[in-house]
Tab-separated table of N, CA and C in Angstrom:
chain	number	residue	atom	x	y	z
A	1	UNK	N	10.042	19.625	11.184
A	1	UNK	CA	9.732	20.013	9.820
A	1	UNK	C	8.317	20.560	9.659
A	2	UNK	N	7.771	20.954	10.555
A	2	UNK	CA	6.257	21.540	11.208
A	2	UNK	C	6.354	22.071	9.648
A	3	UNK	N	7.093	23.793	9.736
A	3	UNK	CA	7.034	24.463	9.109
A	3	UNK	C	6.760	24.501	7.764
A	4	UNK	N	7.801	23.483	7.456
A	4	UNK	CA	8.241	23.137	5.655
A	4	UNK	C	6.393	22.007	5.352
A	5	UNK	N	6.191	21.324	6.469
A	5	UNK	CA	5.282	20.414	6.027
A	5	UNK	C	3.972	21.788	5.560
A	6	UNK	N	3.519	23.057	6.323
A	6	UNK	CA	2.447	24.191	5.907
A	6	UNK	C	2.590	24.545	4.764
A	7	UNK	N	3.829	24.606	4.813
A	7	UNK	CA	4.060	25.102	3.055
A	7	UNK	C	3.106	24.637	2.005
A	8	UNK	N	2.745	23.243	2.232
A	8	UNK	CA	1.700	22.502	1.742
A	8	UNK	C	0.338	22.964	1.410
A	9	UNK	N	-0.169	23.980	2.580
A	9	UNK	CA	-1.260	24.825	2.650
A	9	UNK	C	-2.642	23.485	2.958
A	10	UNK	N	-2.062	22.186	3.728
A	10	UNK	CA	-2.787	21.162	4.366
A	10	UNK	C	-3.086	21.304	5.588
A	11	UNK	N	-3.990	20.809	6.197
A	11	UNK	CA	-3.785	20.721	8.164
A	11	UNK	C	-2.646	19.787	8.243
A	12	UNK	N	-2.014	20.007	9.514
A	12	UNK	CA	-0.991	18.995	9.704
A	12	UNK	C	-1.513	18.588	11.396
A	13	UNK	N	-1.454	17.297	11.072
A	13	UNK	CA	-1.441	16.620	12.764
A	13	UNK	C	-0.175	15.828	13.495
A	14	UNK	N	-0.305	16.191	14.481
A	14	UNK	CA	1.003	15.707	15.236
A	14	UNK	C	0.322	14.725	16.610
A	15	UNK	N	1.269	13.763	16.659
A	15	UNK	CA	0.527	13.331	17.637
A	15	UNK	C	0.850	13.495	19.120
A	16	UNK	N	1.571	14.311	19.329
A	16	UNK	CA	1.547	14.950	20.751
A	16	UNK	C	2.256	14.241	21.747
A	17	UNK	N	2.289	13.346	21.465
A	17	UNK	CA	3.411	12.279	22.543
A	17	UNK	C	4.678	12.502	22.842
A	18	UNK	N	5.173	12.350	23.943
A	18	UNK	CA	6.875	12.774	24.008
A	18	UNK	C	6.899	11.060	23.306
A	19	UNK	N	8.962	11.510	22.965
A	19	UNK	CA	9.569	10.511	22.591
A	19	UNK	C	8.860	10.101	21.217
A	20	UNK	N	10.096	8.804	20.601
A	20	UNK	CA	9.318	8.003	19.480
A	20	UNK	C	8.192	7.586	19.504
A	21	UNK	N	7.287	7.137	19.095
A	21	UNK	CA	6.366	6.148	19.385
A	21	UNK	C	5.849	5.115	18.419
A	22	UNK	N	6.070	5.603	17.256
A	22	UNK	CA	5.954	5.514	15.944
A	22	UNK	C	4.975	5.188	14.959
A	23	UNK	N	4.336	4.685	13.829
A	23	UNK	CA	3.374	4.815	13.399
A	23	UNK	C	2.215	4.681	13.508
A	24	UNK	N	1.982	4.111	15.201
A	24	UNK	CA	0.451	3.372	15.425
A	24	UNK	C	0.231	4.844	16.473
A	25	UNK	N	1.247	5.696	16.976
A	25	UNK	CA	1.556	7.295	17.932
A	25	UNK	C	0.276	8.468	16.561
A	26	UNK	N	0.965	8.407	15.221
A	26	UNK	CA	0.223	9.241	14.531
A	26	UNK	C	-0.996	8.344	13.442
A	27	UNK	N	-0.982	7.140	13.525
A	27	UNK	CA	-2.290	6.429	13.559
A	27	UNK	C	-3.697	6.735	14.471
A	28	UNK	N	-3.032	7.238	15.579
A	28	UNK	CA	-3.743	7.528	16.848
A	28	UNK	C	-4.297	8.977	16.714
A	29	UNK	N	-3.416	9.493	16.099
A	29	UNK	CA	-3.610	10.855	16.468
A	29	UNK	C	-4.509	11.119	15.041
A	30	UNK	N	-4.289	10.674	13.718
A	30	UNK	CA	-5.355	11.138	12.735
A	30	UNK	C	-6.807	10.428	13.295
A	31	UNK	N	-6.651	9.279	13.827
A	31	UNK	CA	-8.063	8.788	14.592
A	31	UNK	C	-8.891	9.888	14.904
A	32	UNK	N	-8.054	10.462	15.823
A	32	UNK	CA	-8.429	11.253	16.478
A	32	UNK	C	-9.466	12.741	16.215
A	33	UNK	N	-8.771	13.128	15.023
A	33	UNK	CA	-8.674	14.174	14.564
A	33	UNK	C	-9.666	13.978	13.059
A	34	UNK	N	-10.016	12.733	13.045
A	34	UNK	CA	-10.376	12.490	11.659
A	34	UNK	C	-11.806	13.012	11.561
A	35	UNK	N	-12.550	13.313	10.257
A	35	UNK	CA	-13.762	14.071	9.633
A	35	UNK	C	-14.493	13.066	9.414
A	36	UNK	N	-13.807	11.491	9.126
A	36	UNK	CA	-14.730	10.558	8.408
A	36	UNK	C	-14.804	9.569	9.067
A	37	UNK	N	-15.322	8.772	8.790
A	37	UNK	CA	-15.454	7.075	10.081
A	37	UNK	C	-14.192	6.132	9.777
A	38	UNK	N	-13.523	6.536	8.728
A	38	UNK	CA	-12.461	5.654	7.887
A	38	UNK	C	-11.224	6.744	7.692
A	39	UNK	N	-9.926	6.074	8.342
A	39	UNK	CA	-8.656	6.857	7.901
A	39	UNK	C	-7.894	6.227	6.709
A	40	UNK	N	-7.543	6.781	6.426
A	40	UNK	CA	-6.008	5.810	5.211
A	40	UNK	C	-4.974	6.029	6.078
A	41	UNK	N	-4.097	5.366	6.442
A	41	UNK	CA	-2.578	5.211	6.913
A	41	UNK	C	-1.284	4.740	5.409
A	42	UNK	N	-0.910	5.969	5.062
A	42	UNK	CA	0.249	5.161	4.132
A	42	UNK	C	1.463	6.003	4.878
A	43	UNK	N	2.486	5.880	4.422
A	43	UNK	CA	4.335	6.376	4.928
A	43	UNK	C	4.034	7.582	3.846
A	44	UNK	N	4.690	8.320	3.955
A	44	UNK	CA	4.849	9.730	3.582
A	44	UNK	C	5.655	9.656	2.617
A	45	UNK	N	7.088	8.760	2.602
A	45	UNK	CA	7.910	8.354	1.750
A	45	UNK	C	7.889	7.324	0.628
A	46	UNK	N	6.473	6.984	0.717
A	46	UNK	CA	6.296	6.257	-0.404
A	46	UNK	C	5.866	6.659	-1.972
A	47	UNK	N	6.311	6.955	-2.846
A	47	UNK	CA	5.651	7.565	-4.102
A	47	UNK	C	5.187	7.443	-4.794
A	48	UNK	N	4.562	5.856	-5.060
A	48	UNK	CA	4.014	5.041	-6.054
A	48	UNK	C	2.914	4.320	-5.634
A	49	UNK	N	1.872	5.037	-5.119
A	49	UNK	CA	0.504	4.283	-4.631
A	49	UNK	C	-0.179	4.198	-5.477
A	50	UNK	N	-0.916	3.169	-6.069
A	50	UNK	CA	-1.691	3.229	-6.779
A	50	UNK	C	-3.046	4.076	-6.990
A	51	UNK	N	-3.260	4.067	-7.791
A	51	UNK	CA	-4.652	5.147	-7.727
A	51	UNK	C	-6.329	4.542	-7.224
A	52	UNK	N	-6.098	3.423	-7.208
A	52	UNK	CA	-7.209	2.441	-6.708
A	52	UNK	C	-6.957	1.889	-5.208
A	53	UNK	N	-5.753	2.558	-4.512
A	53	UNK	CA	-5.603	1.326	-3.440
A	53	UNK	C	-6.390	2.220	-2.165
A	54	UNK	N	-7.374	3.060	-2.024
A	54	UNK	CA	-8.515	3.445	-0.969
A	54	UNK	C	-9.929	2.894	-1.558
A	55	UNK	N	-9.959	2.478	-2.885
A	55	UNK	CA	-10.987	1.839	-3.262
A	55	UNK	C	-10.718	0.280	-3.172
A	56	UNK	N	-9.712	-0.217	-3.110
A	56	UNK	CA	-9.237	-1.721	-2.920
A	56	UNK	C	-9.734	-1.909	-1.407
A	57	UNK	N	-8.980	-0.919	-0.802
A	57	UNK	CA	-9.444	-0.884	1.277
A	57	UNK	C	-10.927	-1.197	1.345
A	58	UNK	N	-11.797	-0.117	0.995
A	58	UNK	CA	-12.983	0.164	0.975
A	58	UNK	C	-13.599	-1.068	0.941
A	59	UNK	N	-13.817	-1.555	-0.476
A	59	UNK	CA	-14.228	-3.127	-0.649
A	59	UNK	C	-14.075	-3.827	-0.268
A	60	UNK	N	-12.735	-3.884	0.585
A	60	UNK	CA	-12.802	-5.148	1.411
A	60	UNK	C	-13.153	-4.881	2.471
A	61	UNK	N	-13.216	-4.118	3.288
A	61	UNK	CA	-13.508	-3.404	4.564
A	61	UNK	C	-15.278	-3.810	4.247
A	62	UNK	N	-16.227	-3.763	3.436
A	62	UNK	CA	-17.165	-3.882	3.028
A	62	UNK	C	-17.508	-5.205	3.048
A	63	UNK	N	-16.794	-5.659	2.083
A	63	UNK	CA	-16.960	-7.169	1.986
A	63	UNK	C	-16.925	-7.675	3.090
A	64	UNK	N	-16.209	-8.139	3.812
A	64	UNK	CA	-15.778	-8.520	5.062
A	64	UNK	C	-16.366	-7.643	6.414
A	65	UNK	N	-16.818	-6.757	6.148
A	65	UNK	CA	-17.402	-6.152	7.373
A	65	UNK	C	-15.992	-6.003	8.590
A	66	UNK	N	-15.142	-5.253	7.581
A	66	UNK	CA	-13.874	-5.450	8.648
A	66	UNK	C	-13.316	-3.942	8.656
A	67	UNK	N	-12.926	-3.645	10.440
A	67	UNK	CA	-12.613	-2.402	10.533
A	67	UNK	C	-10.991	-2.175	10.561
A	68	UNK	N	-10.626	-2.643	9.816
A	68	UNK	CA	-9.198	-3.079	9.834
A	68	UNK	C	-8.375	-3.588	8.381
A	69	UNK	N	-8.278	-3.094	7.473
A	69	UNK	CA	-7.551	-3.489	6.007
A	69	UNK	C	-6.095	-3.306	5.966
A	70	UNK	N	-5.564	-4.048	5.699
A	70	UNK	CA	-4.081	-3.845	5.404
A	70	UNK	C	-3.451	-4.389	4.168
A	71	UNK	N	-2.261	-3.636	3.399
A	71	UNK	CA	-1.545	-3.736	2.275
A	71	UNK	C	-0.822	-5.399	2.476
A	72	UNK	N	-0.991	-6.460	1.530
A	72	UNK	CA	-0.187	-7.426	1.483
A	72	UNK	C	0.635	-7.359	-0.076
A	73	UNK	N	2.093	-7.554	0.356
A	73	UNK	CA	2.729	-7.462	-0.960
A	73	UNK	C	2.623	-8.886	-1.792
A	74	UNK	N	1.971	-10.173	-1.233
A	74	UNK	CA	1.798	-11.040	-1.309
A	74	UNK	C	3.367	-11.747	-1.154
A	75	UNK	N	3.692	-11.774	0.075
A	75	UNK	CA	4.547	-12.603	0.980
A	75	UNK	C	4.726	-11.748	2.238
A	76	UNK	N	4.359	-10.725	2.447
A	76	UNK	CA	4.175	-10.457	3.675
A	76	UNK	C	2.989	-9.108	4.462
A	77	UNK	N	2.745	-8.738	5.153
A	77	UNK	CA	2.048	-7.899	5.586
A	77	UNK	C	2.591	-6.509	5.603
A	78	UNK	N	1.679	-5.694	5.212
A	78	UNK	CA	2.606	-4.042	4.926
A	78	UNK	C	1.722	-3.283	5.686
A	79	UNK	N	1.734	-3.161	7.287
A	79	UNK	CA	0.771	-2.612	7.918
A	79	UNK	C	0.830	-1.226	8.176
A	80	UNK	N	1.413	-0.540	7.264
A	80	UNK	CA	1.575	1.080	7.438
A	80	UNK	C	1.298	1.338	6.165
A	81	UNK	N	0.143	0.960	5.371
A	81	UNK	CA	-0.457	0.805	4.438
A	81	UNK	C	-1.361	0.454	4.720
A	82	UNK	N	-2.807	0.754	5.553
A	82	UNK	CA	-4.123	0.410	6.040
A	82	UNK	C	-5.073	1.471	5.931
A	83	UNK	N	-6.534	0.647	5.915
A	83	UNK	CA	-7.564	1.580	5.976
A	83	UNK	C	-8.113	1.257	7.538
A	84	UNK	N	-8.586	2.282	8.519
A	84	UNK	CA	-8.588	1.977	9.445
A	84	UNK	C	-10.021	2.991	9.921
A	85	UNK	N	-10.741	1.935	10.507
A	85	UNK	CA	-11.973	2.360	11.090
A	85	UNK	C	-11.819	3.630	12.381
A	86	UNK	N	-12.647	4.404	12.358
A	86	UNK	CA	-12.268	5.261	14.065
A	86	UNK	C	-12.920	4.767	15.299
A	87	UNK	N	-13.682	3.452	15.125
A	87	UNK	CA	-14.534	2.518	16.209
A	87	UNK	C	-13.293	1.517	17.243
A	88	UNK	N	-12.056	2.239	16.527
A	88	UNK	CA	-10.808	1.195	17.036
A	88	UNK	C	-9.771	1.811	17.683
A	89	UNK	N	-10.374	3.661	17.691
A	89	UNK	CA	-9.328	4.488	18.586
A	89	UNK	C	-9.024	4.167	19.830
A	90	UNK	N	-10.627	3.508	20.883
A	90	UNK	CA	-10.211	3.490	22.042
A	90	UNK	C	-9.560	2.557	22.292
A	91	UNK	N	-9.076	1.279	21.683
A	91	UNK	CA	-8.060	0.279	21.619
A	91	UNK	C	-6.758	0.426	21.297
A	92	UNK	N	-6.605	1.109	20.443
A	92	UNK	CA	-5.472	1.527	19.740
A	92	UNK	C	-5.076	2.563	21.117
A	93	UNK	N	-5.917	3.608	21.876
A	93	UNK	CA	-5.338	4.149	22.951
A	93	UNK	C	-4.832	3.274	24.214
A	94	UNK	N	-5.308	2.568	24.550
A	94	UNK	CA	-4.418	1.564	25.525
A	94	UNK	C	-3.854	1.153	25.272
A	95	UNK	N	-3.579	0.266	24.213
A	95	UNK	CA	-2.433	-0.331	23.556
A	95	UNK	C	-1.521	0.340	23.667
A	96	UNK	N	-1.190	1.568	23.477
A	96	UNK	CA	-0.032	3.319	23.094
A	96	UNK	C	0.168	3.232	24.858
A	97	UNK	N	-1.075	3.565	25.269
A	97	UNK	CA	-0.672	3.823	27.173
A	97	UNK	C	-0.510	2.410	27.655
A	98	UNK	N	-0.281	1.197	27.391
A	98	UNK	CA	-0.101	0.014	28.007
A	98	UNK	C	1.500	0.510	27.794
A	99	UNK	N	2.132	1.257	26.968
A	99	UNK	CA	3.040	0.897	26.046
A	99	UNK	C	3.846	-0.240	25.168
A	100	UNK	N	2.897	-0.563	24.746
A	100	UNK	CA	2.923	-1.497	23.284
A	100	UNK	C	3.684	-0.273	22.078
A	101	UNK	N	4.097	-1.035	21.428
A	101	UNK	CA	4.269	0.071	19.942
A	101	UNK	C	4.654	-1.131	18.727
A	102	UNK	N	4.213	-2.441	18.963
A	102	UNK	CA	4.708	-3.208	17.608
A	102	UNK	C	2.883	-3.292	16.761
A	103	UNK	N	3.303	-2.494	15.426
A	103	UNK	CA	2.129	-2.190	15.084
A	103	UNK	C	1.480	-3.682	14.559
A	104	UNK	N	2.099	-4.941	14.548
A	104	UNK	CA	1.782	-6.198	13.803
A	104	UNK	C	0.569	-6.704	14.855
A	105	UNK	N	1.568	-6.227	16.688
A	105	UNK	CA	0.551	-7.286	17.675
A	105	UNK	C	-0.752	-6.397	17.363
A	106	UNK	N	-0.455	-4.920	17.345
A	106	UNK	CA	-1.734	-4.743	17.458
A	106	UNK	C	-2.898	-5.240	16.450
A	107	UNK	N	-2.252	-5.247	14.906
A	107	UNK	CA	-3.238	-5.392	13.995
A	107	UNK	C	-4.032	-7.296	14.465
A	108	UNK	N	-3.104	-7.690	15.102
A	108	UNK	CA	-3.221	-9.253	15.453
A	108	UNK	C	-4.608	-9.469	16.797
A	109	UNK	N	-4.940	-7.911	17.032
A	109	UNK	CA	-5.768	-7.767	18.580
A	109	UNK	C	-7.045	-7.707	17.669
A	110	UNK	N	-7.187	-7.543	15.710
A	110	UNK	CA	-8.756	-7.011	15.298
A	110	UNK	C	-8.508	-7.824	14.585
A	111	UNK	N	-10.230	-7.985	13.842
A	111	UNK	CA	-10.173	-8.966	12.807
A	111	UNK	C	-9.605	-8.496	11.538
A	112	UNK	N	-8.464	-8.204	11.078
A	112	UNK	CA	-8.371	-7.606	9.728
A	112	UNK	C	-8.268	-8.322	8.782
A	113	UNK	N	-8.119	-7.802	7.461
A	113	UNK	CA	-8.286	-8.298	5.901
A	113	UNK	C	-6.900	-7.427	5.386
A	114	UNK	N	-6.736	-8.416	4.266
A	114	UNK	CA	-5.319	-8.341	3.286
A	114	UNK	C	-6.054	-7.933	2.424
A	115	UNK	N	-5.521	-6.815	1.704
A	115	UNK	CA	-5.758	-6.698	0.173
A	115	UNK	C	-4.142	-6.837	0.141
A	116	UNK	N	-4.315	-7.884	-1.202
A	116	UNK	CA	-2.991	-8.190	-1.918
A	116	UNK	C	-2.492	-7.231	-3.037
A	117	UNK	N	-1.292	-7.068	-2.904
A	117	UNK	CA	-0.827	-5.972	-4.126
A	117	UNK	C	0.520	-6.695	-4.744
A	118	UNK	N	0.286	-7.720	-5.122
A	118	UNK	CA	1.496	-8.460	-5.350
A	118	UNK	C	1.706	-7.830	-7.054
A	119	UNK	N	0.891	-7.593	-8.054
A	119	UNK	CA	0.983	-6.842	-8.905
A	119	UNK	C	1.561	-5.409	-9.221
A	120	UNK	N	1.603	-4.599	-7.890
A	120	UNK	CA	2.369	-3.345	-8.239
A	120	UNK	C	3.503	-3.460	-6.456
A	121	UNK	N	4.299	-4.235	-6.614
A	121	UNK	CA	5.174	-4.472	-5.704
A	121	UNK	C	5.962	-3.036	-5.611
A	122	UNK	N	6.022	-2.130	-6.241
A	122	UNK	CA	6.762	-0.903	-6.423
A	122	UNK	C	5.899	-0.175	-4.959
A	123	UNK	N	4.822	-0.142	-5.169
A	123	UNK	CA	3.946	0.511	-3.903
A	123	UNK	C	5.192	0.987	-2.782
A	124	UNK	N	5.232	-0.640	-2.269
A	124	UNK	CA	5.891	-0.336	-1.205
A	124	UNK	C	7.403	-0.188	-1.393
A	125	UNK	N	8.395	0.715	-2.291
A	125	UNK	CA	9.655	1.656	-2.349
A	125	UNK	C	9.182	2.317	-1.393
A	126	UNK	N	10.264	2.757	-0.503
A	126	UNK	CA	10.211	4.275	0.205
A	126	UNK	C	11.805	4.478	-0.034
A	127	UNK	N	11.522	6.017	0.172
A	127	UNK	CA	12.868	6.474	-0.320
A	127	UNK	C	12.980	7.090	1.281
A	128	UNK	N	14.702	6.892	1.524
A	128	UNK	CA	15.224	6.444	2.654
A	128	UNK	C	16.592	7.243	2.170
A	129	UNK	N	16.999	7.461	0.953
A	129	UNK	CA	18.081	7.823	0.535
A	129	UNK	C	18.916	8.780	-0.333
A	130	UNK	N	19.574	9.788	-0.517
A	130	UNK	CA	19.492	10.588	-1.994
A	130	UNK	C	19.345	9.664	-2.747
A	131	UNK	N	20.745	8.137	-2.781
A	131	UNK	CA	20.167	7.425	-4.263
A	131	UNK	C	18.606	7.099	-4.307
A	132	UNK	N	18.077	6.288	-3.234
A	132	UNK	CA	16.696	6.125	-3.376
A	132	UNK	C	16.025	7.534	-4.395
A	133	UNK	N	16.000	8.424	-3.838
A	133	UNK	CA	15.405	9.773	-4.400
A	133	UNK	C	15.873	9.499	-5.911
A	134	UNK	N	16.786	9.619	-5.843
A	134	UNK	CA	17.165	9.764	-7.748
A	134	UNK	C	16.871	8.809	-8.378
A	135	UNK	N	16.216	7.326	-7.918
A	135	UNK	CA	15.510	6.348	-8.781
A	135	UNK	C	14.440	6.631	-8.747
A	136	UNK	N	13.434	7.072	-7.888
A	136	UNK	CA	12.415	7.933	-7.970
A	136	UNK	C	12.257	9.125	-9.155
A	137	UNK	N	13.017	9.788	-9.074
A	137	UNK	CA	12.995	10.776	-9.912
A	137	UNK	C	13.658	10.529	-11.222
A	138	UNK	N	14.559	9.533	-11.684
A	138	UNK	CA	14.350	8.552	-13.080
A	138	UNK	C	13.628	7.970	-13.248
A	139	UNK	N	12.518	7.409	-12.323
A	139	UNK	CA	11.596	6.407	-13.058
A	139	UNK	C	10.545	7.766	-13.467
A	140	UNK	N	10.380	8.797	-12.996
A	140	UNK	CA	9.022	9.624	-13.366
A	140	UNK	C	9.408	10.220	-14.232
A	141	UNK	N	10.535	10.940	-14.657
A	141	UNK	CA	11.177	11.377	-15.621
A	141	UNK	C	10.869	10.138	-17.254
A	142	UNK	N	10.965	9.184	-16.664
A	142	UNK	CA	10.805	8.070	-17.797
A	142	UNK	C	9.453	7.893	-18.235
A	143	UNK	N	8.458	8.068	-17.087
A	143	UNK	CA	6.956	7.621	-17.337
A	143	UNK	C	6.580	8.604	-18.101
């Protein structure tokens, strides 16, 4: 979907790996590629992020002196929802070439921090589905 994703008129990064590898593969690769000392990691399919949740990361990443933030829905960990330091690429690269790919052990290898989002539990919808899509597109239609 190279193509359809330009349409966008964004850079697009790929992370170059044969096979699956999956979100910690293009975690790696915006590392990589990134402008700033700090990435955001969210799913592409999610449509309801709040408008504060890179300033929620930030602060705690601050507070805590932690290169590692992740989304808690408050009952579990939502780790494809993180703010992520680039001081953690060269770890995150062995981990990928050890071949590891469970993104939990890795977050379990740094010291990270929860920001809780138990208040807008919607965050984490991803749409997975036409119906998914069309509750998406009734709830914005409604707002």
């Amino acid at each position: 979907n190279l193509e359809r994703y330009a349409e966008f008129g964004r850079r697009i990064v790929t992370d170059g790996m044969t096979g699956f590898l999956g979100p910690l593969a293009g975690l790696a690769a915006g590392l990589v590629t990134s402008r700033t000392p700090w990435l955001v990691m969210v799913p592409c399919d999610s449509p309801f992020l709040p408008h504060d949740l890179v300033m929620r990361f930030l602060n705690v990443a601050a507070q805590y002196d932690s290169p590692l933030v992740c989304a808690h829905d408050g009952n579990r960990l939502q780790p494809v929802f993180s703010l992520v330091h680039t001081r953690l690429l060269a770890d995150l690269t062995e981990y990928l070439d050890a071949g590891e790919r469970k993104i939990d052990r890795w977050f379990d290898r740094h010291q990270w921090r929860p920001v809780v989002f138990a208040e807008h539990n919607d965050i984490f919808f991803n749409v997975n589905s036409p119906h998914d899509l069309q509750q998406v597109e009734a709830r914005l239609l409604a707002d």
